[in-house]
Coordinates of C-alpha atoms and ligand atoms in Angstrom, one line a residue:
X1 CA 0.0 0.0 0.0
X2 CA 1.4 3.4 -0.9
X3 CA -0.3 6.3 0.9
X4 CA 0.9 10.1 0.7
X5 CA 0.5 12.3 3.2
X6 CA -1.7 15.8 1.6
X7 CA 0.4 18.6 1.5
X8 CA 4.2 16.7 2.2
X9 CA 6.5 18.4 0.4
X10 CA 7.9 14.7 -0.5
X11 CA 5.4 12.2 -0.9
X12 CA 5.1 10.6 2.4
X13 CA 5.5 6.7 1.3
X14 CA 4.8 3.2 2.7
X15 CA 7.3 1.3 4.3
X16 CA 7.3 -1.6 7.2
X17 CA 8.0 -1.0 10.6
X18 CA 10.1 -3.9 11.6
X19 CA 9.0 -7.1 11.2
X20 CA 5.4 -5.9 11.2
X21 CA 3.2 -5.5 8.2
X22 CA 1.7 -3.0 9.7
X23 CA 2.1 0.3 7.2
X24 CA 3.6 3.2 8.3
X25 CA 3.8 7.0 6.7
X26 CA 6.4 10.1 7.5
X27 CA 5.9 13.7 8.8
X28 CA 8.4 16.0 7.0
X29 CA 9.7 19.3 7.7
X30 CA 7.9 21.6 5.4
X31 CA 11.0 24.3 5.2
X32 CA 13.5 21.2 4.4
X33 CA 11.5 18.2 3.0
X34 CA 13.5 16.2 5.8
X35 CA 12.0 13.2 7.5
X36 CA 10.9 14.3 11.2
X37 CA 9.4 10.8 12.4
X38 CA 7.7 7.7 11.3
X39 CA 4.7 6.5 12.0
X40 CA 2.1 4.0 12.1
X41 CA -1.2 3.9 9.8
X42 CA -3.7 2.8 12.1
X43 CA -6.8 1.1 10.6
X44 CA -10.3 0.4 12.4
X45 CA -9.1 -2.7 14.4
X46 CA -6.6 -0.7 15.9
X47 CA -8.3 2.7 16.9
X48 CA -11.3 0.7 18.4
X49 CA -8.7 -1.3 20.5
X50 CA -7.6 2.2 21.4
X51 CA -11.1 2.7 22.6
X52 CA -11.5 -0.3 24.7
X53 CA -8.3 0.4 26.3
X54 CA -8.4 3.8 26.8
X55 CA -12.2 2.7 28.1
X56 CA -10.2 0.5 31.1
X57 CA -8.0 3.9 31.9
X58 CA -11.4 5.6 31.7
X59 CA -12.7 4.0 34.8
X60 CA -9.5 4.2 37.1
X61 CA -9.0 8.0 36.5
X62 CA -13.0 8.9 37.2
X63 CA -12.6 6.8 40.5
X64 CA -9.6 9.2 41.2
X65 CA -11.4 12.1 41.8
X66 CA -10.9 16.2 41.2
X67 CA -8.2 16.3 43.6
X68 CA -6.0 13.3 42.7
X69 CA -6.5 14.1 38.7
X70 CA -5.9 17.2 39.6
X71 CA -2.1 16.6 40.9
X72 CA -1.2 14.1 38.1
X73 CA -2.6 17.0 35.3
X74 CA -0.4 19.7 37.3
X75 CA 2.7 17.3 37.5
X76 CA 2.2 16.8 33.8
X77 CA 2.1 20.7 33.4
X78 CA 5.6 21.1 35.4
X79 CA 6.9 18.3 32.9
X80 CA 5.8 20.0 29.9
X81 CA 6.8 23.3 31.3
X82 CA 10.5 22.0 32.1
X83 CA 10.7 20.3 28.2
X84 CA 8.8 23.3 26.7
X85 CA 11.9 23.2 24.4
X86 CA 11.5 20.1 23.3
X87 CA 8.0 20.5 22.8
X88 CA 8.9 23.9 20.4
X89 CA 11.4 21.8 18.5
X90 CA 9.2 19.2 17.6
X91 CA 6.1 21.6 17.0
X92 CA 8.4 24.0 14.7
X93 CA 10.1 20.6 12.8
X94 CA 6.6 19.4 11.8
X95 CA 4.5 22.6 11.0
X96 CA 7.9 24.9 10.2
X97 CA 6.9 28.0 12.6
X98 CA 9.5 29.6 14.3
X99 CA 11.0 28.6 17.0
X100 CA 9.4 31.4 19.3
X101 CA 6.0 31.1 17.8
X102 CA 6.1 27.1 19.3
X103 CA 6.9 28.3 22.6
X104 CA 4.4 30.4 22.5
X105 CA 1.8 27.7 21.7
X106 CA 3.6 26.0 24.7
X107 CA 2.7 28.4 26.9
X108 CA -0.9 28.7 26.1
X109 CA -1.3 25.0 26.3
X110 CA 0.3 25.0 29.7
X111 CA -2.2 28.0 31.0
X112 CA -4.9 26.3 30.1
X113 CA -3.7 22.8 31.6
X114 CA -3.6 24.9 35.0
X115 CA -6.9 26.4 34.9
X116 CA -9.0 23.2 33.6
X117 CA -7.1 21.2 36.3
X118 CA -7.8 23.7 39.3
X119 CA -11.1 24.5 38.2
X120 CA -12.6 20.9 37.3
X121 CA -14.0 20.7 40.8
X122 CA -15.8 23.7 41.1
X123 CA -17.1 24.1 37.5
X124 CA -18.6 20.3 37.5
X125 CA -18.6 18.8 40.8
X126 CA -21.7 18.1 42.9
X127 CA -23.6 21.2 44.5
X128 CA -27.1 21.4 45.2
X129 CA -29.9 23.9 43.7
X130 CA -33.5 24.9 45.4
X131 CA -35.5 22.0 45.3
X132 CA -38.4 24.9 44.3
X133 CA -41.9 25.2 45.6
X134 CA -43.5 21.8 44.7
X135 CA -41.0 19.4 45.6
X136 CA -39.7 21.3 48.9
X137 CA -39.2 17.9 50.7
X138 CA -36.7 17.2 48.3
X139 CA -33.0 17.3 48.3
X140 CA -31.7 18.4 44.5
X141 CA -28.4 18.3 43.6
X142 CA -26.5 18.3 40.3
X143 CA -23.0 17.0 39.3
X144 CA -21.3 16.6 35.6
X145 CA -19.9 13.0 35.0
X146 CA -17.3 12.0 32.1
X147 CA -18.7 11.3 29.3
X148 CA -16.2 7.6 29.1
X149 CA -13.7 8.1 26.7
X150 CA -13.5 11.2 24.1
X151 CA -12.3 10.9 20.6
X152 CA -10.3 14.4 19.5
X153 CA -9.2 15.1 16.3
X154 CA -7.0 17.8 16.0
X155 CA -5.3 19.8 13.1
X156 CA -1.6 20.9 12.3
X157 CA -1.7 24.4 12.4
X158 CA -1.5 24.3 16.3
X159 CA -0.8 21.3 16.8
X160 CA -0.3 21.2 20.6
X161 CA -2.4 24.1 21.4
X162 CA -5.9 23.0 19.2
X163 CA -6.0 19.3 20.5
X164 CA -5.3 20.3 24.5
X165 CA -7.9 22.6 24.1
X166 CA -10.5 19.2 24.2
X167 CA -7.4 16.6 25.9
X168 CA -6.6 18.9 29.0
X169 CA -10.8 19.9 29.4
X170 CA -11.6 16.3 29.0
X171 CA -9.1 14.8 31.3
X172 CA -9.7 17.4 34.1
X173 CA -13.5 16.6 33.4
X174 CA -12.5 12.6 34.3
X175 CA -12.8 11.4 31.2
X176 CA -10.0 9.4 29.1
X177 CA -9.1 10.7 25.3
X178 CA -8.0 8.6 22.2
X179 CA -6.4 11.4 20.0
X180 CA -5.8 11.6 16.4
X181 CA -3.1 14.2 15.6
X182 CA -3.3 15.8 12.1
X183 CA -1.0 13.5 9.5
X184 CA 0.9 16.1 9.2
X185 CA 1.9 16.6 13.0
X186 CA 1.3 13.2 14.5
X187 CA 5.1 13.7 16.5
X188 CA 3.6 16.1 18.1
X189 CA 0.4 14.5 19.5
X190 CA 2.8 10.7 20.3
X191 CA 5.1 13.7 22.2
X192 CA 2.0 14.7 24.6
X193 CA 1.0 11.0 25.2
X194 CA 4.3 10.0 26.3
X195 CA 4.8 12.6 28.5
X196 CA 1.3 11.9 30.5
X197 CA 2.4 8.7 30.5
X198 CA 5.4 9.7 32.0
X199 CA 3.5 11.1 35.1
X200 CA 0.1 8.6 35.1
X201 CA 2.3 5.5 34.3
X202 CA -0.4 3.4 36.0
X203 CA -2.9 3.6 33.1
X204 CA -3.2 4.8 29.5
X205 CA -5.6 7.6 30.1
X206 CA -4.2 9.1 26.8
X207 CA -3.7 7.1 23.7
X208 CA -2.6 8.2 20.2
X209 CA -3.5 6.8 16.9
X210 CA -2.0 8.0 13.8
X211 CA -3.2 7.5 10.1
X212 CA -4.7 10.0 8.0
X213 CA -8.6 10.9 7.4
X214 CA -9.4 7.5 7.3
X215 CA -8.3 6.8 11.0
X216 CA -10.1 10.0 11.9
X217 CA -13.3 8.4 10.4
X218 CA -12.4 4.9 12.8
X219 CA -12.3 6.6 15.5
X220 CA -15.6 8.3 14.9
X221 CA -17.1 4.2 14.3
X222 CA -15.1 3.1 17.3
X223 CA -17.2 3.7 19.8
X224 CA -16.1 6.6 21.5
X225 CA -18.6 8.3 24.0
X226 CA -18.2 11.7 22.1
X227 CA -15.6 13.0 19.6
X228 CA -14.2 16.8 19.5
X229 CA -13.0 17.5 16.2
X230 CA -11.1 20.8 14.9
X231 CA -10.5 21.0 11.8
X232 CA -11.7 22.5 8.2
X233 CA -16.0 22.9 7.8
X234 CA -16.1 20.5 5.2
X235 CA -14.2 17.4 7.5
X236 CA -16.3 18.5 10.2
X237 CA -19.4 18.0 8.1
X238 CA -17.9 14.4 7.2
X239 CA -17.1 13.8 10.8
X240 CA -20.8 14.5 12.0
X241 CA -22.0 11.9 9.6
X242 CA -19.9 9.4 10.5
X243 CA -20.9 9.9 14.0
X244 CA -24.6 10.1 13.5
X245 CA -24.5 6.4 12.7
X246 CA -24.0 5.8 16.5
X247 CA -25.2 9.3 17.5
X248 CA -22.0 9.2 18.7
X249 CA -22.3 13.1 20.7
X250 CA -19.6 16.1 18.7
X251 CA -18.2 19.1 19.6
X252 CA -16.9 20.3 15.8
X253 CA -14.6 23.5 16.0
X254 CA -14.0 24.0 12.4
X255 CA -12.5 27.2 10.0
X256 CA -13.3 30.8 10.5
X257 CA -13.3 34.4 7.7
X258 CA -12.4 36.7 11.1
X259 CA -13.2 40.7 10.5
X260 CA -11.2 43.4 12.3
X261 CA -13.5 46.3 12.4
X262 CA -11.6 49.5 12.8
X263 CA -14.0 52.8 13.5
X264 CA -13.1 56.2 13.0
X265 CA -12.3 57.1 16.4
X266 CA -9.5 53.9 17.1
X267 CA -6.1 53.9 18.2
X268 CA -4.5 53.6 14.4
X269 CA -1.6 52.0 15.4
X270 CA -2.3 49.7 17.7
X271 CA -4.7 48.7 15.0
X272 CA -2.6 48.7 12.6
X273 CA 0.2 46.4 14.9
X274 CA -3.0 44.3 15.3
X275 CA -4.0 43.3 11.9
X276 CA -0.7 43.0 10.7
X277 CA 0.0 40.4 13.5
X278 CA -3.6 38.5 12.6
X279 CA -3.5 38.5 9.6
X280 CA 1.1 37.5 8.9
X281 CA 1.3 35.5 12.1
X282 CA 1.9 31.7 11.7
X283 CA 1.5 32.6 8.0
X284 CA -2.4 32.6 8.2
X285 CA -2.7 29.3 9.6
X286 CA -4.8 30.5 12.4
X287 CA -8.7 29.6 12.9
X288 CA -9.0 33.0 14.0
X289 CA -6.3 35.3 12.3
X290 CA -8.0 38.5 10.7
X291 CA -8.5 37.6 7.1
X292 CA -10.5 40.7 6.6
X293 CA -10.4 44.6 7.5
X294 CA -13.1 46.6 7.6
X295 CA -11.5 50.3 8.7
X296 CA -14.4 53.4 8.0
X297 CA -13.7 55.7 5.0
X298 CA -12.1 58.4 7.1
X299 CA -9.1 56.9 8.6
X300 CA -8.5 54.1 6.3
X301 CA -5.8 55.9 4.3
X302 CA -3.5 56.4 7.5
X303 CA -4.6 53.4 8.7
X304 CA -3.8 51.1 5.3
X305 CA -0.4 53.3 5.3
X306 CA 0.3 52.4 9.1
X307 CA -0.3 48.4 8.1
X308 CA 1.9 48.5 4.9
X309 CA 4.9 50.3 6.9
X310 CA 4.3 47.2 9.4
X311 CA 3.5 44.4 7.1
X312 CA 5.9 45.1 3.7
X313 CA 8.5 44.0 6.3
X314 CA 7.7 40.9 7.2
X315 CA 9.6 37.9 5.8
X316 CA 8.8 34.1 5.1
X317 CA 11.6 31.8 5.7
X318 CA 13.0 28.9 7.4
X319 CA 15.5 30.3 8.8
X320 CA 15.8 31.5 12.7
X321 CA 15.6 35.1 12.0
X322 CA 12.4 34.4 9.9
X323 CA 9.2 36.5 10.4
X324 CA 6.8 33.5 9.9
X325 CA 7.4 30.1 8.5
X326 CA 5.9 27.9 5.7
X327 CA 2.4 27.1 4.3
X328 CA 2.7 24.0 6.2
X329 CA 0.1 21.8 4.0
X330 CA 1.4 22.3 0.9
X331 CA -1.8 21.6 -0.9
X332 CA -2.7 25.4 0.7
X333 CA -0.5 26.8 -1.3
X334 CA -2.6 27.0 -4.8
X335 CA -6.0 27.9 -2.3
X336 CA -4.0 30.8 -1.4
X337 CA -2.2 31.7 -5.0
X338 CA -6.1 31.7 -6.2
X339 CA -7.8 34.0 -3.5
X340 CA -5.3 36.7 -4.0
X341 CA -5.7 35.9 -8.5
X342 CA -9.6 35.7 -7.6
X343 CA -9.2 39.1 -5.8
X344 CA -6.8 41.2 -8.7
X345 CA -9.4 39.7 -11.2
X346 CA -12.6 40.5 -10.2
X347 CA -11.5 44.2 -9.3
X348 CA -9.6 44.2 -6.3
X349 CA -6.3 45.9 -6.3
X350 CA -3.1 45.0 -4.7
X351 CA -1.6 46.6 -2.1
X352 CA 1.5 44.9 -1.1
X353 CA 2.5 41.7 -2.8
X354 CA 0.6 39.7 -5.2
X355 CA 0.6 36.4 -7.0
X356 CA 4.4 36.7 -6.9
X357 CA 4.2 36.7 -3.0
X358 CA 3.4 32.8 -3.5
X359 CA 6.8 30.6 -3.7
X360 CA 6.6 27.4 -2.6
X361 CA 6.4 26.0 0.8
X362 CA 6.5 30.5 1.6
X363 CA 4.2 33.3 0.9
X364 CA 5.2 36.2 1.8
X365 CA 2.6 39.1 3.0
X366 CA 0.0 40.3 0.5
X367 CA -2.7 43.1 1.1
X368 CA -5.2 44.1 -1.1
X369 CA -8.1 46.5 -0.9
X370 CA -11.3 47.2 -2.9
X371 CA -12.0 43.4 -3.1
X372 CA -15.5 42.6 -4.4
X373 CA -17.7 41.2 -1.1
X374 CA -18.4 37.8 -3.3
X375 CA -15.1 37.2 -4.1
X376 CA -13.3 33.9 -2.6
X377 CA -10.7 36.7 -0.8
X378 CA -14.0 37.9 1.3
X379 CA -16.3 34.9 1.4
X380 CA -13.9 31.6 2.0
X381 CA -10.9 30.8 4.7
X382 CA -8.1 31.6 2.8
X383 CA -5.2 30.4 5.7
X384 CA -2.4 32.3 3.9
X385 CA -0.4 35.6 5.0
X386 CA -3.2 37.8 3.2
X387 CA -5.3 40.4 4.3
X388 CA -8.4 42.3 2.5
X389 CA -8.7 46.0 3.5
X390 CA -12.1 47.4 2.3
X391 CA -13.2 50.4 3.0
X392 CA -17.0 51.1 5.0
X393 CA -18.6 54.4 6.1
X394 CA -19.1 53.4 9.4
X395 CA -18.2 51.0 11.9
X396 CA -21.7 49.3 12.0
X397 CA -21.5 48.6 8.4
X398 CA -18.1 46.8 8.8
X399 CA -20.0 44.8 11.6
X400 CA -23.1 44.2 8.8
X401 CA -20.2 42.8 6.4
X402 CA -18.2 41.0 8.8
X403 CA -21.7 39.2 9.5
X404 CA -22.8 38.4 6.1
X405 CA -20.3 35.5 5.6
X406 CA -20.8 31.8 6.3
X407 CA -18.7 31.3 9.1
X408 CA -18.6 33.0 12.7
X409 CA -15.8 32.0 14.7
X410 CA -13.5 35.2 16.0
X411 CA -13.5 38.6 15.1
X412 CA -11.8 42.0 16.7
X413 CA -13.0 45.7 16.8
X414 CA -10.7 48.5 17.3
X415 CA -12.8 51.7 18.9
X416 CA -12.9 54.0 22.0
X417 CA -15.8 54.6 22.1
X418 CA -18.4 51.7 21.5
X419 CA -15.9 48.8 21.3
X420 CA -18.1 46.8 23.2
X421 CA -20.9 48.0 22.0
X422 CA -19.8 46.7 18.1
X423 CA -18.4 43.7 19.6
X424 CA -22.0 42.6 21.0
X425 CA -23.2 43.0 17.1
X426 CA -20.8 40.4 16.0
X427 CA -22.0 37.0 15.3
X428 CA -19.4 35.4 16.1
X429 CA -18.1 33.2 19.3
X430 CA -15.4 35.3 20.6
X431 CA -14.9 39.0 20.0
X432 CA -11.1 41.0 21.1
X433 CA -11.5 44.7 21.4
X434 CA -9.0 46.9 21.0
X435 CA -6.2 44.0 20.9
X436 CA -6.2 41.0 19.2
X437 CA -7.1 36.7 19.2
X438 CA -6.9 37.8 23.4
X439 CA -10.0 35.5 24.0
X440 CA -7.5 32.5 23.1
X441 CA -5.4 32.9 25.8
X442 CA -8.1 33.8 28.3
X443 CA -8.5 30.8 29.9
X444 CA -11.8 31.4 31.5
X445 CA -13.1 32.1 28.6
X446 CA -15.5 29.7 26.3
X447 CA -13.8 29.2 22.5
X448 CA -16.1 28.2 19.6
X449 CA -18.2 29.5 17.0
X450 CA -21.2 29.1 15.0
X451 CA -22.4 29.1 11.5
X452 CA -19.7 27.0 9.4
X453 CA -17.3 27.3 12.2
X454 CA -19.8 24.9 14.0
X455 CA -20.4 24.7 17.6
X456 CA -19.5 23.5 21.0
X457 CA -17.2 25.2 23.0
X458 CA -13.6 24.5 24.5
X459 CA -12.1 26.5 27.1
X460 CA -13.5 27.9 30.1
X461 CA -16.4 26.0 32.4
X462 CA -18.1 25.6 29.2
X463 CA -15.5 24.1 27.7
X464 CA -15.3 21.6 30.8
X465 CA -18.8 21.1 30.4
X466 CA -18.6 20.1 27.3
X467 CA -16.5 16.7 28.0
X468 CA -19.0 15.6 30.8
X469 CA -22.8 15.0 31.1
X470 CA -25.2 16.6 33.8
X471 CA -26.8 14.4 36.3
X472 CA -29.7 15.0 38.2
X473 CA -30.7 13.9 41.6
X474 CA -33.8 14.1 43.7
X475 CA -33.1 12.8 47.3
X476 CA -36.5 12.9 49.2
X477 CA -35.9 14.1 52.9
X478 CA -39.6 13.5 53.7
X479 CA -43.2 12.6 53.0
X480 CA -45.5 15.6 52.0
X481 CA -48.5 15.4 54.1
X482 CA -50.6 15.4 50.4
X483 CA -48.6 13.8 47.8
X484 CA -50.1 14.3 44.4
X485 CA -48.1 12.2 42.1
X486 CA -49.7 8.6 43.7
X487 CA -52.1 6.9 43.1
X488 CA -53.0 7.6 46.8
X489 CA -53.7 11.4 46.5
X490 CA -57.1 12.2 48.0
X491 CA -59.6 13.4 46.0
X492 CA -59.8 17.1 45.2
X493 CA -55.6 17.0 45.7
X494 CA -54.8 18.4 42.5
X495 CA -57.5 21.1 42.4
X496 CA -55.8 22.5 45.8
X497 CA -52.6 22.7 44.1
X498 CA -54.0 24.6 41.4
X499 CA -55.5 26.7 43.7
X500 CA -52.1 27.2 45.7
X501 CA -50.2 27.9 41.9
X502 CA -52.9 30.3 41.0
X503 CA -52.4 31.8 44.4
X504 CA -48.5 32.1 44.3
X505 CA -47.6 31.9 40.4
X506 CA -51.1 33.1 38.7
X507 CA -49.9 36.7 38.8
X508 CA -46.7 39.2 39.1
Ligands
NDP1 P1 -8.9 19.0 8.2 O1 -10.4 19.2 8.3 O2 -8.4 18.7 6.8 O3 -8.4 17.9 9.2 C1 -8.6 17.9 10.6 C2 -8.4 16.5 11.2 O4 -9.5 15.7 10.7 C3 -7.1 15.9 10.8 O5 -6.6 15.1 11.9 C4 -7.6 15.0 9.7 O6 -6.7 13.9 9.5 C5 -8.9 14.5 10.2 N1 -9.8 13.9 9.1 C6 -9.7 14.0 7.8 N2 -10.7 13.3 7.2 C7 -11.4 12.8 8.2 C8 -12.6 12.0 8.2 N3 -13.3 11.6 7.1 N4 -13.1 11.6 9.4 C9 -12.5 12.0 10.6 N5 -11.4 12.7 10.6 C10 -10.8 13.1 9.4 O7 -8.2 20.3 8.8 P2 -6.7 20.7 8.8 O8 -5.9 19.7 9.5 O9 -6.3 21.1 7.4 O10 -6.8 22.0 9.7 C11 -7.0 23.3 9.2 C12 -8.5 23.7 9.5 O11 -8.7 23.6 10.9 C13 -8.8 25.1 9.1 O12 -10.0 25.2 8.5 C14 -8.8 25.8 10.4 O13 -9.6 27.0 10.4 C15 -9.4 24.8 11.3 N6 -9.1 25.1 12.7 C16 -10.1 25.4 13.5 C17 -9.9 25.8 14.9 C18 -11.0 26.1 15.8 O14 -10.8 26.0 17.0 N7 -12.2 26.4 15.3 C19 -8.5 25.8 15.4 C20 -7.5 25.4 14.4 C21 -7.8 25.0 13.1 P3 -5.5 14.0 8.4 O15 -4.7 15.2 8.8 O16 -4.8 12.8 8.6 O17 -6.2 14.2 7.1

């Protein structure tokens, strides 16, 4: 069997491990076309073995508790904080980013380890609630159990950062995961299993399989209890389908068009600063980067002259003193080449860059303006080092624009004086004003969208809700002199309660 890995910048090809038949692929370096790691092709028989074992684990780690997860999740957090390094080293070899752009994912993956570990407890452990005026002899209480065991498939583009968004929630929630890296990363998801296993050696409360979409779609059939997926809107779609065969539960984080808004009254720099960092950083490869400006009539010549002076020096490169690295999934590359040709030919005028800016696994920064709202530049995730810079004549119909596209993940507004205010009109998930992506690294805060960029949410006590299931209990502290739900009730039992609702909840 030969299988290639999308995007490689060498065919990825079969070989045998060992003595095994088993087939096996290779991540590559996408500034070198150098080998990073092999690894297995796991097929169906493998992924739901995963399952069952991980479904073992499963039952160990609940019986652990808050407080005893809790210390294994923060001892995993001190390992991954003293090897942050290595982490960054293998994140930048597999996806090409620079060296201080991995750490930086690092970082946020070990914030977020912290505050779904200390917060578990509190978010979804048992409390009680008012038992309310009918059932006042009863005792109510509600606590979120693990689902079992999660499935999460994850993407490349942040390849730590995306998956532990759904492993470190779901694990702090009690549940085990089986995790499917991204063929293009899958180094860097074996990385993070080995090093929980390092501190939980007793049980394999985190497993990885590797493969490419066709793994993804076992581990949807393998009988996981729900699967978090990130990934493009048109897996996600597949993914759901799948699922719905065993109405297996998802949580689908998928792509995103995000708008920066910029009104008339904004700091221009800092806005500028900002979209230039949204829109360059991690070449475009972000869920939420800005892929779209929308600055009002009256400052968008400073404004567009303030994002050129930042952006026009900005370099693509796999070298150390590099502004951004690759297009990681080479396949990207002609989406990207065609949204900028798509743009020039249907009116839009370039800026900075062009068609040119696109050489192979690089793209350097391109900016355009005047782009036509139905153009693929506006209307589709483009995941390139572009930005589109139209101009509005006020901020609310940026916001109208910004809302008229299919997805509704992120988006950012830069103004003094009704920031919030615009922010609040955005249908989107997550909103940053006056800075930018903030939301990401605000670990109380839930992360999702809706529209095409689907729904669920990670992060936050929503995003530990998400891995666990309410249940509700009823603990009945003593008889009601008149119980009306038996077949014992006296006569005329009902009609008194009527009376007593009429009496109590018949009027303001
Ligand atoms: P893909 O949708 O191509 O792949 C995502 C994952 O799904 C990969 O692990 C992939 O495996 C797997 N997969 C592919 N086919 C199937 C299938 N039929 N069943 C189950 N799993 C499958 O996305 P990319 O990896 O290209 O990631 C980029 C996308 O992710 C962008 O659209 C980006 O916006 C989005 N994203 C969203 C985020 C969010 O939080 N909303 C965050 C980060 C990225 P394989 O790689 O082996 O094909």
């Amino acid at each position: 069997m030969t299988q290639t890995a999308r995007g490689s910048v060498e065919a990825s090809v079969d070989r045998t491990a060992g003595t095994s038949s088993e087939p096996i692929f290779e991540s590559i370096d996408p500034r070198t076309g150098e080998v990073v790691g092999t690894h297995p092709i796991h097929d169906q028989e493998h992924v739901s073995e995963a399952v069952r074992t991980a479904r073992d684990a499963q039952r160990w780690w609940e019986e652990l508790g808050f407080e005893q997860r809790k210390r294994r999740l923060d001892a995993w957090r001190e390992l991954l904080v003293s090897r942050l390094d290595e982490a960054a080293e293998l994140i930048a070899a597999e996806t090409g980013k620079p060296m201080d752009d991995a750490r930086l994912e690092m970082v946020l993956v070990v914030d977020h380890l912290h505050w779904a570990a200390a917060k578990a407890r509190k978010v979804l452990g048992r409390r009680g609630v008012s038992p309310g005026l009918l059932m006042a002899n009863q005792a109510a209480t509600v606590e979120y159990r693990p689902f079992g065991v999660v499935g999460v498939i994850g993407p490349w583009n942040y390849p730590a950062f995306t998956p532990m968004g759904s492993i470190a929630y779901a694990l702090a929630a009690g549940n085990s995961v089986v995790f499917k890296p991204s063929e293009l990363t899958p180094g860097v998801g074996e990385w993070l299993c080995r090093t929980l296993a390092e501190v939980v050696p007793e049980h394999p409360v985190l497993r990885v399989v590797t493969g490419f979409g066709d793994t993804g779609a076992a581990l949807c059939r393998a009988g996981a209890d729900k699967v978090a997926f990130t990934g493009s809107t048109e897996t996600g779609k597949r993914v759901m389908a799948t699922c719905s065969e065993s109405l297996t539960p998802v949580l689908v984080e998928c792509g995103g068009k995000d708008a920066l808004i910029v009104d008339s009254d904004a700091d221009l720099s800092a806005a500028a600063e900002a979209a230039a960092w949204g829109a360059v950083s991690n070449a475009g490869q972000t869920c939420i980067g800005v892929e779209r400006v929308y600055v009002v009539e009256s400052v968008a010549d400073r404004f567009i002259e303030l994002v050129l002076g930042r952006a026009e020096k900005l370099r693509a490169g796999g070298q150390s003193t590099a502004d951004f690295g690759p297009i990681t999934m080479g396949s990207q590359v002609e989406v990207i080449r065609e949204h900028i040709a798509d743009a020039t030919r249907s009116g839009g005028r370039s800026l900075l860059g062009g068609e040119d800016s696109v050489r192979p696994p690089y793209v350097d920064p391109v900016v355009l303006t005047d782009v036509p709202e139905d153009s693929a530049a506006v209307t589709e995730e483009t995941f390139g080092p572009t930005l589109v810079i139209n101009r509005v004549r006020t901020a609310e119909e940026g916001v109208e624009r910004a809302n008229a596209g299919r997805y509704g993940l992120g988006g950012t507004v830069f103004s003094r004086s009704k920031g919030v205010e615009l922010a609040r009109r955005l249908r989107s998930g997550m909103v940053a004003v006056n800075s930018v992506i903030a939301f990401a690294a605000v670990p109380a805060l839930p992360f999702g969208g809706v529209g095409d960029s689907g729904f669920g949410r990670i992060h936050g006590a929503d995003g530990l809700r998400e891995f666990a299931r309410p249940q509700a209990i009823t603990r009945s502290r003593f008889r009601m002199p008149i119980e009306p739900m038996s077949f014992g009730r006296p006569k005329g039992a009902v009609r008194n309660l009527v009376r007593l609702m009429r009496l109590v909840r018949g009027r303001r």
